[in-house]
Coordinates of C-alpha atoms in Angstrom, one line a residue:
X82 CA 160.5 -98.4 -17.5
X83 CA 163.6 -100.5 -19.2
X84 CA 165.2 -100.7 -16.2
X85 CA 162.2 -102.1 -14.5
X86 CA 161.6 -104.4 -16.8
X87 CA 165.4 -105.5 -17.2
X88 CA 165.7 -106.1 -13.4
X89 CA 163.2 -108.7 -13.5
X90 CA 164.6 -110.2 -16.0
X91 CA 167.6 -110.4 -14.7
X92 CA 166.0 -111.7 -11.4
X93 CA 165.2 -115.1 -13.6
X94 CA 168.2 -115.1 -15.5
X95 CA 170.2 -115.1 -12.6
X96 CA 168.2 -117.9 -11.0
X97 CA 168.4 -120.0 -14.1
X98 CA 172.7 -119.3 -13.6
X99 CA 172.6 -120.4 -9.9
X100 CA 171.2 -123.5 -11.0
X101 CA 174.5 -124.0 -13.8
X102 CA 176.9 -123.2 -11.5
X103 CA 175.8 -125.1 -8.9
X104 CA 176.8 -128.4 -11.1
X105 CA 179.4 -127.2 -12.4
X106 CA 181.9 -129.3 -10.2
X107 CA 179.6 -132.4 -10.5
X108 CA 180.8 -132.4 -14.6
X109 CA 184.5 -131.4 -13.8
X110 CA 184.4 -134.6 -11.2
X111 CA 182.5 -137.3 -14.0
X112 CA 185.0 -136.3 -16.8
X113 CA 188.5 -136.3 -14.9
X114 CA 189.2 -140.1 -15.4
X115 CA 187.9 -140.4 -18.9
X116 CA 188.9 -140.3 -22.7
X117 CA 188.2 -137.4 -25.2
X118 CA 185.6 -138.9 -26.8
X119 CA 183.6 -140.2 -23.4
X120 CA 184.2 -137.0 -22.2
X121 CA 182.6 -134.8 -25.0
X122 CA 179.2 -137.6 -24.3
X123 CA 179.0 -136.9 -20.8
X124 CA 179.4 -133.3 -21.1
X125 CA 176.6 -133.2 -23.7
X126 CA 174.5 -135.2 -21.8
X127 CA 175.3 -133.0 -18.8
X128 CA 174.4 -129.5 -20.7
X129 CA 171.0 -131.7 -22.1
X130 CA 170.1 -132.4 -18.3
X131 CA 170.7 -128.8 -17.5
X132 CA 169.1 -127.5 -20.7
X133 CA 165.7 -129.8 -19.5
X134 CA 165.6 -129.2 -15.9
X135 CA 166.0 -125.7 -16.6
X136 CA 163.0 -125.6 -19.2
X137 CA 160.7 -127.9 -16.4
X138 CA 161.5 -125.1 -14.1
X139 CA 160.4 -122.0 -16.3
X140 CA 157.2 -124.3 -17.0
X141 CA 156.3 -124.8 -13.3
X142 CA 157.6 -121.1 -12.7
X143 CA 155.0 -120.0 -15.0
X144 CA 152.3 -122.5 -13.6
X145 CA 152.5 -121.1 -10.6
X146 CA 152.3 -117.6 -11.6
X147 CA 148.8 -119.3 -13.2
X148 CA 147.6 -120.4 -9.9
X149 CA 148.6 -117.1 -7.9
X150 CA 147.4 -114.2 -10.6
X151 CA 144.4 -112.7 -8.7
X152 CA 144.1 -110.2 -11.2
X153 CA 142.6 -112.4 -14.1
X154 CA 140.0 -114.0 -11.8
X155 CA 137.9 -111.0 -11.3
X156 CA 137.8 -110.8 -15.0
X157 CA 134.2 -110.0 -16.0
X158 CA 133.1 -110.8 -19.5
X159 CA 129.5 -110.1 -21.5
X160 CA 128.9 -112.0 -24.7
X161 CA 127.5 -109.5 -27.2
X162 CA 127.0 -111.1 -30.3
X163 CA 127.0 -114.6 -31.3
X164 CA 127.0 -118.2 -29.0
X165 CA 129.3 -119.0 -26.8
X166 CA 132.0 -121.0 -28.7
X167 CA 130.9 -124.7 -29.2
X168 CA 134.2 -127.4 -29.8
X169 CA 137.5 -126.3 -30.5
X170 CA 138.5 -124.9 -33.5
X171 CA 141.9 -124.5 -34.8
X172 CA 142.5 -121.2 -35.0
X173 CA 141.3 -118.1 -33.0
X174 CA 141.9 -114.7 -34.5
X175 CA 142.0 -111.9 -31.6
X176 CA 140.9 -108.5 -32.2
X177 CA 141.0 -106.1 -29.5
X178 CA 138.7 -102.4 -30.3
X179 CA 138.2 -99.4 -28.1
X180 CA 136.3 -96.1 -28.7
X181 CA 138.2 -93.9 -30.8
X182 CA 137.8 -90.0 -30.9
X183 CA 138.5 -89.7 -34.9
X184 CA 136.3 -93.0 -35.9
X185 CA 137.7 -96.2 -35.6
X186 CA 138.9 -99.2 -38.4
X187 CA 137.2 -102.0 -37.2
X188 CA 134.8 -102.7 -39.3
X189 CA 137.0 -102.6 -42.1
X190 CA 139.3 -105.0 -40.2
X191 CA 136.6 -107.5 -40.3
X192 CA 135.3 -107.0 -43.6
X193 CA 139.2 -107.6 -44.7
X194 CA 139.1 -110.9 -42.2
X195 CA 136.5 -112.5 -43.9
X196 CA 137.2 -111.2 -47.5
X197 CA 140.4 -113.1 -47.1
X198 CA 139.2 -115.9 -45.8
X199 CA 137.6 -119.1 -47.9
X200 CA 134.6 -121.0 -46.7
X201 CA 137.3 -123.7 -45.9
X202 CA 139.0 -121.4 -44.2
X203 CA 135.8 -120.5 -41.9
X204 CA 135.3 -123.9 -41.1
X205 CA 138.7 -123.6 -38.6
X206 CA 138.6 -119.9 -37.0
X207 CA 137.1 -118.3 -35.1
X208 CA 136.9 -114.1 -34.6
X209 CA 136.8 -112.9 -31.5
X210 CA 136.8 -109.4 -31.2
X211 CA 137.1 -107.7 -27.4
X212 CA 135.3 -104.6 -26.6
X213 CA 137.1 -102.9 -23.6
X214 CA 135.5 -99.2 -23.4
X215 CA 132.9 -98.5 -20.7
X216 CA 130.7 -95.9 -22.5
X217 CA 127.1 -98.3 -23.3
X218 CA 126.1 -96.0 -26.1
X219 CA 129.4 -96.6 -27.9
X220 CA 128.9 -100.6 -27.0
X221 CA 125.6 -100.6 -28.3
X222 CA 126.3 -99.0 -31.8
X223 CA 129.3 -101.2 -32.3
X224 CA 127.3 -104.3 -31.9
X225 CA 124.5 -103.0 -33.9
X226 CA 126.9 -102.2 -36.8
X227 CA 129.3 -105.6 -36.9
X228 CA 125.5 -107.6 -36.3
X229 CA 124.0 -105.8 -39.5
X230 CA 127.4 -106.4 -41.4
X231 CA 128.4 -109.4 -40.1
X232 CA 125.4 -111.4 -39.0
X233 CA 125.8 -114.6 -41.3
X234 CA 129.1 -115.1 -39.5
X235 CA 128.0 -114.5 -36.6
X236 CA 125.1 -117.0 -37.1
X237 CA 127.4 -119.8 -38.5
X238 CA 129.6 -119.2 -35.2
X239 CA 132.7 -117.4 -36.9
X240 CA 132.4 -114.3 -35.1
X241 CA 131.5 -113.0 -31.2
X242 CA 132.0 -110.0 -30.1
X243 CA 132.4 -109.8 -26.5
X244 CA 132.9 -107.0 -23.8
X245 CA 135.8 -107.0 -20.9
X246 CA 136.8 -105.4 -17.9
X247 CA 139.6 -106.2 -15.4
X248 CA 138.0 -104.9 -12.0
X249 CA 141.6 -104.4 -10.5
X250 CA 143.8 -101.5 -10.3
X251 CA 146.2 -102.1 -13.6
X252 CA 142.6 -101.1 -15.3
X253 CA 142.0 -97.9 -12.9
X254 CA 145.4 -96.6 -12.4
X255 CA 146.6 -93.2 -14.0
X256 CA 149.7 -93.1 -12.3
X257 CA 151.9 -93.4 -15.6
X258 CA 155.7 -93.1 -15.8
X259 CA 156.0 -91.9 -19.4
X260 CA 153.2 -90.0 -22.5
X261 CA 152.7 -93.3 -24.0
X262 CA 151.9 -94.8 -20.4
X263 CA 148.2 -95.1 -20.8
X264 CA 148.2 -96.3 -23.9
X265 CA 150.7 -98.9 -23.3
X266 CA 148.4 -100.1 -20.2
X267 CA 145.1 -99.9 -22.2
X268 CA 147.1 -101.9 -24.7
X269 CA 148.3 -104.7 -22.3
X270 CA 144.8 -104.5 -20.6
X271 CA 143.0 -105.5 -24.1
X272 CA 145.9 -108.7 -25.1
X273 CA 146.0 -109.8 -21.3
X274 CA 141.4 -110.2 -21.2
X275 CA 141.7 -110.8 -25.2
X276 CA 144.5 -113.9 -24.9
X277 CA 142.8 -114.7 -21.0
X278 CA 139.4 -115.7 -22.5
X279 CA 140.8 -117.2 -25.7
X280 CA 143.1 -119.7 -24.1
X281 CA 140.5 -122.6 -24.5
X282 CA 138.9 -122.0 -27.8
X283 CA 141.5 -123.4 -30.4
X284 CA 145.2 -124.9 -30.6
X285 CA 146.5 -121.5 -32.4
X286 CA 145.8 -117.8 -31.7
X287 CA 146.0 -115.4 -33.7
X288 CA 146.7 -111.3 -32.0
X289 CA 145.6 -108.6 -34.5
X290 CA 145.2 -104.8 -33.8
X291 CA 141.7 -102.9 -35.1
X292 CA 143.2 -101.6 -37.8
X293 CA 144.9 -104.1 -39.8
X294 CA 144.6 -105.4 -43.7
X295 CA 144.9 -109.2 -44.0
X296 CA 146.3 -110.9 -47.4
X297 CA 144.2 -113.3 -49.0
X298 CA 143.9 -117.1 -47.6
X299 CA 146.3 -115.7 -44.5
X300 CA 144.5 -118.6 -42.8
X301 CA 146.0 -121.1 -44.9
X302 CA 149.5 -119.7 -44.9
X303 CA 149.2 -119.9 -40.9
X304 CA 148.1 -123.5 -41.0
X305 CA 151.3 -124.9 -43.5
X306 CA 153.2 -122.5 -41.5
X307 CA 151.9 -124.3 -38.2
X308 CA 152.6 -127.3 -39.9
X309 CA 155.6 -127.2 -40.8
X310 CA 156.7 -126.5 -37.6
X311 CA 154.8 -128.8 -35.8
X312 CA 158.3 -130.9 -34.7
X313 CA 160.4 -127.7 -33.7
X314 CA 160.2 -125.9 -30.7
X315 CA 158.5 -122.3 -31.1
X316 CA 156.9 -119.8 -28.6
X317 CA 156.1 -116.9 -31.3
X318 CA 155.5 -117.0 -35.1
X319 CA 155.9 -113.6 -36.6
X320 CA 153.7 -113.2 -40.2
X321 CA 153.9 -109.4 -40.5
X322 CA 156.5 -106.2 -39.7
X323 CA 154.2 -104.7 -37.3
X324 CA 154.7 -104.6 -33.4
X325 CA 152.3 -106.9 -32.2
X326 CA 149.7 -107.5 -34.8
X327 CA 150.7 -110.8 -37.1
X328 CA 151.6 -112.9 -34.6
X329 CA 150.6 -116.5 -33.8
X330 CA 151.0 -118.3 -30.5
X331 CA 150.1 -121.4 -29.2
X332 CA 146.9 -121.4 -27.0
X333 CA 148.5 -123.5 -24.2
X334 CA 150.9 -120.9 -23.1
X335 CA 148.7 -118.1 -23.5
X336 CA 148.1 -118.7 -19.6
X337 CA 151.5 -118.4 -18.9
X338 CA 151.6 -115.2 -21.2
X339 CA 149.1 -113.3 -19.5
X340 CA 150.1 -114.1 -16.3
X341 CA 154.3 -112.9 -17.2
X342 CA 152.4 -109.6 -18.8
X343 CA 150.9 -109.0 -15.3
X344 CA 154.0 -109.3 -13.6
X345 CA 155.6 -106.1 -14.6
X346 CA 154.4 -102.7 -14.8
X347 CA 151.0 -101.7 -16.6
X348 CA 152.8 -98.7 -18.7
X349 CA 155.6 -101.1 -20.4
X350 CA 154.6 -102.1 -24.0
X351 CA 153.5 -105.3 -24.6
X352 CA 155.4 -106.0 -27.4
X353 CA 158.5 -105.3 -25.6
X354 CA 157.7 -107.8 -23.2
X355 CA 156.9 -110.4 -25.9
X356 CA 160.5 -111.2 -27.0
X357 CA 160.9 -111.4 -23.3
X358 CA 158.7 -114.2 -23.3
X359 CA 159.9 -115.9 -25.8
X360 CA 163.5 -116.0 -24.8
X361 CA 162.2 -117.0 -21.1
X362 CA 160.4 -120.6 -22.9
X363 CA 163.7 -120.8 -25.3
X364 CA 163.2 -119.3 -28.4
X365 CA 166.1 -117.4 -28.7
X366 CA 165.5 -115.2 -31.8
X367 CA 162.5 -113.6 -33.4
X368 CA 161.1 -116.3 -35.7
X369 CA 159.8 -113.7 -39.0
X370 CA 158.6 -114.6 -42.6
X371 CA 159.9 -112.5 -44.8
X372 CA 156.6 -111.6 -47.1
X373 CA 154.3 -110.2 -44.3
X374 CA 150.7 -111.1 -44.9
X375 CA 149.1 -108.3 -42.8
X376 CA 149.9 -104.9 -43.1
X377 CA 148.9 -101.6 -41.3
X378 CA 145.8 -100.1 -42.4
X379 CA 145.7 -96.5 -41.0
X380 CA 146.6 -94.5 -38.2
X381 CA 144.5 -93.1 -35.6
X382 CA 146.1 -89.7 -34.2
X383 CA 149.8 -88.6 -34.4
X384 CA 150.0 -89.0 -31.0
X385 CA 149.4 -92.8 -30.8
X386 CA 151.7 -93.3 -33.5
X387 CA 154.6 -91.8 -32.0
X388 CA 153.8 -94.4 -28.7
X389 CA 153.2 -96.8 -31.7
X390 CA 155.9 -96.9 -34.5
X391 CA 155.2 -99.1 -37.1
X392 CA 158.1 -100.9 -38.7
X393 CA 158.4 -100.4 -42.4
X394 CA 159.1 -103.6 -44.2
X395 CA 162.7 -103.1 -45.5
X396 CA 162.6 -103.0 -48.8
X397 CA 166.1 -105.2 -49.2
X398 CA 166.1 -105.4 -53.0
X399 CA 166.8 -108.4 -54.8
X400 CA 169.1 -111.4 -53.8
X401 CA 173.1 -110.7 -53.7
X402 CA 174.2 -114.3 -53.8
X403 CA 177.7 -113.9 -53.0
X404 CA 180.4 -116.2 -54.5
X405 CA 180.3 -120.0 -53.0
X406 CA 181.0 -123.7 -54.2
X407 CA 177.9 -125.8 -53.7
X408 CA 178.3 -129.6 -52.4
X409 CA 175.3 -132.5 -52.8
X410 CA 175.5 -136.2 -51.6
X411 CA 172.2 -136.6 -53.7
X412 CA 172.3 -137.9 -57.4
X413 CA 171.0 -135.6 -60.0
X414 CA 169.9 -135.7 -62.9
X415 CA 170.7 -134.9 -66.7
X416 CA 174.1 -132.8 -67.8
X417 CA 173.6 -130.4 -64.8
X418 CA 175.6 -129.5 -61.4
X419 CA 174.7 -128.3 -58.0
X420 CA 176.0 -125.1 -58.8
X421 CA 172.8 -124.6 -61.0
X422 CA 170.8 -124.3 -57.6
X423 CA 172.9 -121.2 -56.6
X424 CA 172.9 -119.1 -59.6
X425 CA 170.5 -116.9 -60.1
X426 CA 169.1 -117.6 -63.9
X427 CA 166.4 -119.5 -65.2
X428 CA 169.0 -122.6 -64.3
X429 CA 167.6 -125.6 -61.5
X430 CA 168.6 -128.6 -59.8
X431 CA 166.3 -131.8 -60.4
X432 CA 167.7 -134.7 -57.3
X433 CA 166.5 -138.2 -57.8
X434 CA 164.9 -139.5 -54.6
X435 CA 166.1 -137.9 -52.0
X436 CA 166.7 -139.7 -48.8
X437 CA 166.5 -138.6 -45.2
X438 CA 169.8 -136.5 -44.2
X439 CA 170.8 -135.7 -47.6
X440 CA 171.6 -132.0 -47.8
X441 CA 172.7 -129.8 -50.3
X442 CA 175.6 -127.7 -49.0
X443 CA 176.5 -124.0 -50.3
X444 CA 180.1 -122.8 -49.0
X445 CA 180.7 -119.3 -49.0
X446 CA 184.2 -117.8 -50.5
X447 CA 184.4 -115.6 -47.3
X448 CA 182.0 -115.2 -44.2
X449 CA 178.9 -113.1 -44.5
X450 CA 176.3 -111.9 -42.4
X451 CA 173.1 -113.0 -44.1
X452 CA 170.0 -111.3 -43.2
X453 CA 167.6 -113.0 -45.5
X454 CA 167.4 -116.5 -47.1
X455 CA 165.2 -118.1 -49.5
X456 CA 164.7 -121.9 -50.9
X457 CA 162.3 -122.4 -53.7
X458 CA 161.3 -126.1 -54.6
X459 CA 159.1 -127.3 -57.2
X460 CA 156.9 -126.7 -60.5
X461 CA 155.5 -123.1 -59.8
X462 CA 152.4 -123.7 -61.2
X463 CA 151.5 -127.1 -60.8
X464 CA 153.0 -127.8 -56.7
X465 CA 154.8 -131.2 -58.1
X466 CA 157.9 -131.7 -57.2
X467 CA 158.7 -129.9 -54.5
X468 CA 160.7 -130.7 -51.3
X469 CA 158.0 -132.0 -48.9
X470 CA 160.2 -131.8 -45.9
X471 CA 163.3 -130.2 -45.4
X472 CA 165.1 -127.4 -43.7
X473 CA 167.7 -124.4 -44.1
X474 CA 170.4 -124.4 -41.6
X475 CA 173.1 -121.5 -41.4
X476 CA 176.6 -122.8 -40.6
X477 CA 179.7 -121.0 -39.1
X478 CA 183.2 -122.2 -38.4
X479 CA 184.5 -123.4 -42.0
X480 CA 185.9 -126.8 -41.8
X481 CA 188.5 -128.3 -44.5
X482 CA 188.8 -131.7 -46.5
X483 CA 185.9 -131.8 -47.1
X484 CA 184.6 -128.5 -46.8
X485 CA 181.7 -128.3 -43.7
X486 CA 180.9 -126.1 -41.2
X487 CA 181.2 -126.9 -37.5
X488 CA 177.9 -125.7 -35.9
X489 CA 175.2 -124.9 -37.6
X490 CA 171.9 -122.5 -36.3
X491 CA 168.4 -124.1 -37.7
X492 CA 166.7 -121.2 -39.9
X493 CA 163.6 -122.4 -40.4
X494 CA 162.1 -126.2 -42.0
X495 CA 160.5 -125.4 -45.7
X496 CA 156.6 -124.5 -45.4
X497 CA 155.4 -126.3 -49.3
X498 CA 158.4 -126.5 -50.9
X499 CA 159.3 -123.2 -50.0
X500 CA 161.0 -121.1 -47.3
X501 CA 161.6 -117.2 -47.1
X502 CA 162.8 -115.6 -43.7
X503 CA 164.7 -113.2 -41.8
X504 CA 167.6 -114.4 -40.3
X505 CA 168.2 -112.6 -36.9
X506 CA 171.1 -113.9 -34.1
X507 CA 171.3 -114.3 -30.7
X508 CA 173.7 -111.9 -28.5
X509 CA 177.1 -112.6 -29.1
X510 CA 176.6 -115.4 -31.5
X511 CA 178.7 -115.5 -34.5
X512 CA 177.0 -113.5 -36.9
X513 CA 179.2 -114.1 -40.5
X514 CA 178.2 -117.3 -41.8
X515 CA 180.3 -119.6 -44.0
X516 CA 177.5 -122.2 -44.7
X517 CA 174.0 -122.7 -45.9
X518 CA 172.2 -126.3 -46.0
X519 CA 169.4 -127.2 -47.6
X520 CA 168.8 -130.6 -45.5
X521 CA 166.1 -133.2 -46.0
X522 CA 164.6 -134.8 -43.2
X523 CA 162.5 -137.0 -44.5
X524 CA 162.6 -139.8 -47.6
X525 CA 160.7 -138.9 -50.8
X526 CA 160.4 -141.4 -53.1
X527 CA 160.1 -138.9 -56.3
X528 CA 162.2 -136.3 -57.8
X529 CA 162.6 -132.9 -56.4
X530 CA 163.3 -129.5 -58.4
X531 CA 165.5 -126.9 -56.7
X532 CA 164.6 -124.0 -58.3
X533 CA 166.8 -121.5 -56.4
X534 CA 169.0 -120.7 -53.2
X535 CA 168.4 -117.0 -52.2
X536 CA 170.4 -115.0 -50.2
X537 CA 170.9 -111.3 -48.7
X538 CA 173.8 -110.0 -47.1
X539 CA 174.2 -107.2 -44.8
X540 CA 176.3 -104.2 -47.0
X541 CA 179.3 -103.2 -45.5
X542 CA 179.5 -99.2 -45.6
X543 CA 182.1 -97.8 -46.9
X544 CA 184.5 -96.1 -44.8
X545 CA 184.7 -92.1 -45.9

């Protein structure tokens, strides 16, 4: 199954190198004749070329994969309760349910949804939840108990539930390669119809499993989430440490996503074939927030939990802040020092207007491999104060006099004042970092309180 899935791949990758080397003399001919400094330009501008043709190729890879999937067009849908979707809202949230021989959580699924949700909130989602088993006495007693649950939502256009079948072979095939092959392709079967009929009905969606508790306003930490990153190039936004529930996509490439999940065998997982994805449209490392706001609500048999593992949030203790000197081009205020931002007391930072590439720089004593990072702006209680629009930036090769770092890796931009993620690194990229940034990237034209730099480190183990 991995080496299936890693030959294709490949296939792309390698197509994607052809297309590098075949310039490669074209730069070694432009910067022969030139000086150092017109040389590093026209390289850069070389690799941008390359970087963007490359990306306009995946994108009309993946279009045409659109046009040529004959799979999703004998799709057949039933609408089973509520009105087709009028306008589009801003948020779908996907739930996927099939008949389970021990009972099944969906119910409670939904009631969590909407329990978590504010009226605000319901104003800009809608649930769609997929029914994908065949059996019509099953059906019929689903519907009848989300409609006598559920019904003012379904009324106000919150909720359908509709009923799909792919009338193709990856839906009829039991010809699986490994004990978790059914379940993998009854799993892919479900996100491909679920994300196929859901690619028109908002700007966001949303992939839940059946059996999942949701924090409370999870729809407005999605939408400052969203927002935030509304600049920076994203395929996947990861709000929880499960498999595949939690995560957020765009709707415009759920077209592309279906048809790449078609392309490879039905008994692969999908989430395996997710971070696939997402490195295929450039997103080269998981992007995760650190407190998850779903979370695993039961299991249904040892048997689909074995196929399924669900990851464990790590519980990584609290912040190590290892020793470093912290720099600031801002101006601060009262008898105070940057250092204050770093320590880990009661201590804070208060910066007097901060302008648009001001950055607060901490420099580590020796090279760590962070694994978690944390920026907290602001007034707790009353949301003044805080940075409005900034980002944290991890920084490697230490540079003297004065002290920076030579490349940095974007983390993440702050979400209200605030950011908290896992840090995770591509292949072979350096993974001990010597910097951390707190940039602004925007003016403000008040005073911001830095309430704290967090950070965890990866343990060394000792050697016995």
């Amino acid at each position: 199954m991995q080496g299936c899935l890693w030959r294709c791949i490949g296939v792309l990758a390698s197509l994607v190198m052809l297309g590098f080397f075949s310039r490669e003399n074209k730069a070694a001919r432009v910067v022969s004749n030139t000086s150092l400094n017109e040389k590093k330009k026209i390289i850069q501008q070389i690799a941008q070329e390359q970087i963007s043709s490359e990306a306009k190729r995946h994108l009309k890879y993946f279009a045409k994969m659109q046009e040529n999937s004959q799979v999703l067009q004998h799709a057949n849908y039933t609408l089973l309760a509520g009105t087709s979707p009028q306008g589009k809202r801003q948020l779908t949230v996907g739930i996927s349910s099939v008949q389970r021989t021990h009972g099944s959580y969906l119910l409670d699924t939904l009631k969590s949804v909407f329990q978590a949700s504010s009226e605000q909130d319901l104003k800009y989602m809608l649930v769609l939840v997929l029914l994908t088993d065949t059996d019509p006495t099953w059906l019929n007693q689903t519907v009848a108990n989300i409609s006598g649950l559920f019904m003012p939502h379904i009324e106000s256009g919150s909720l359908a539930v509709i009923h799909g079948l792919l009338g193709d072979s990856l839906a009829k095939s039991r010809n699986h390669t490994s004990p978790c092959g059914e379940l993998f392709a009854r799993q892919k079967t479900s996100s491909v119809l679920l994300m196929n009929f859901a690619s028109n009905l908002s700007d966001y969606f949303l992939l839940l499993g059946d059996n999942v508790r949701c924090a409370p306003r999870f729809v407005s930490n999605i939408y400052w989430a969203v927002s935030a990153w509304k600049e920076l190039p994203w395929v996947i936004l990861d709000f929880s440490g499960m498999k595949i529930s939690g995560k957020v996509f765009h709707t415009r490439d759920l077209p592309r996503l279906t048809s790449f999940l078609l392309l490879f065998p039905k008994d692969i997982s999908t989430h395996l074939l997710l971070s696939e994805f997402s490195l295929l449209l450039s997103q080269n490392v998981p992007i995760r927030f650190s407190s998850s706001i779903f979370y695993h609500m039961g299991s249904y048999s040892e048997f689909e939990d074995t196929c399924f593992p669900e990851e464990q949030d790590k519980d990584l203790g609290e912040p190590d802040n290892p020793a470093a000197t912290v720099f600031t081009d801002m101006l601060w205020l009262w008898n105070a020092s940057p250092q204050y931002a770093y320590i880990l007391n009661d201590d804070c930072l208060w910066v007097v207007n901060p302008l648009e590439g001001n950055y607060l720089l901490v420099v580590l004593d020796k090279p760590q491999k962070v694994i978690r990072v944390a920026v907290l702006t602001g007034s707790a209680h009353s949301k003044l104060n805080y940075l409005q629009q900034g980002q944290i930036l991890l920084g490697y090769s230490l540079m003297d006099y004065p002290k920076h770092c030579a490349h940095y890796t974007l983390v993440g931009p702050v979400v209200r004042g605030q950011l908290d993620q896992m840090v995770f690194y591509e292949e072979d990229a350096v993974k001990e970092i010597s910097c951390i940034k707190l940039l602004v990237t925007a003016s403000h034209d008040f005073t911001i309180k830095i309430l704290q730099i967090r950070v965890w480190t990866e343990v060394e183990e000792e050697e016995t």
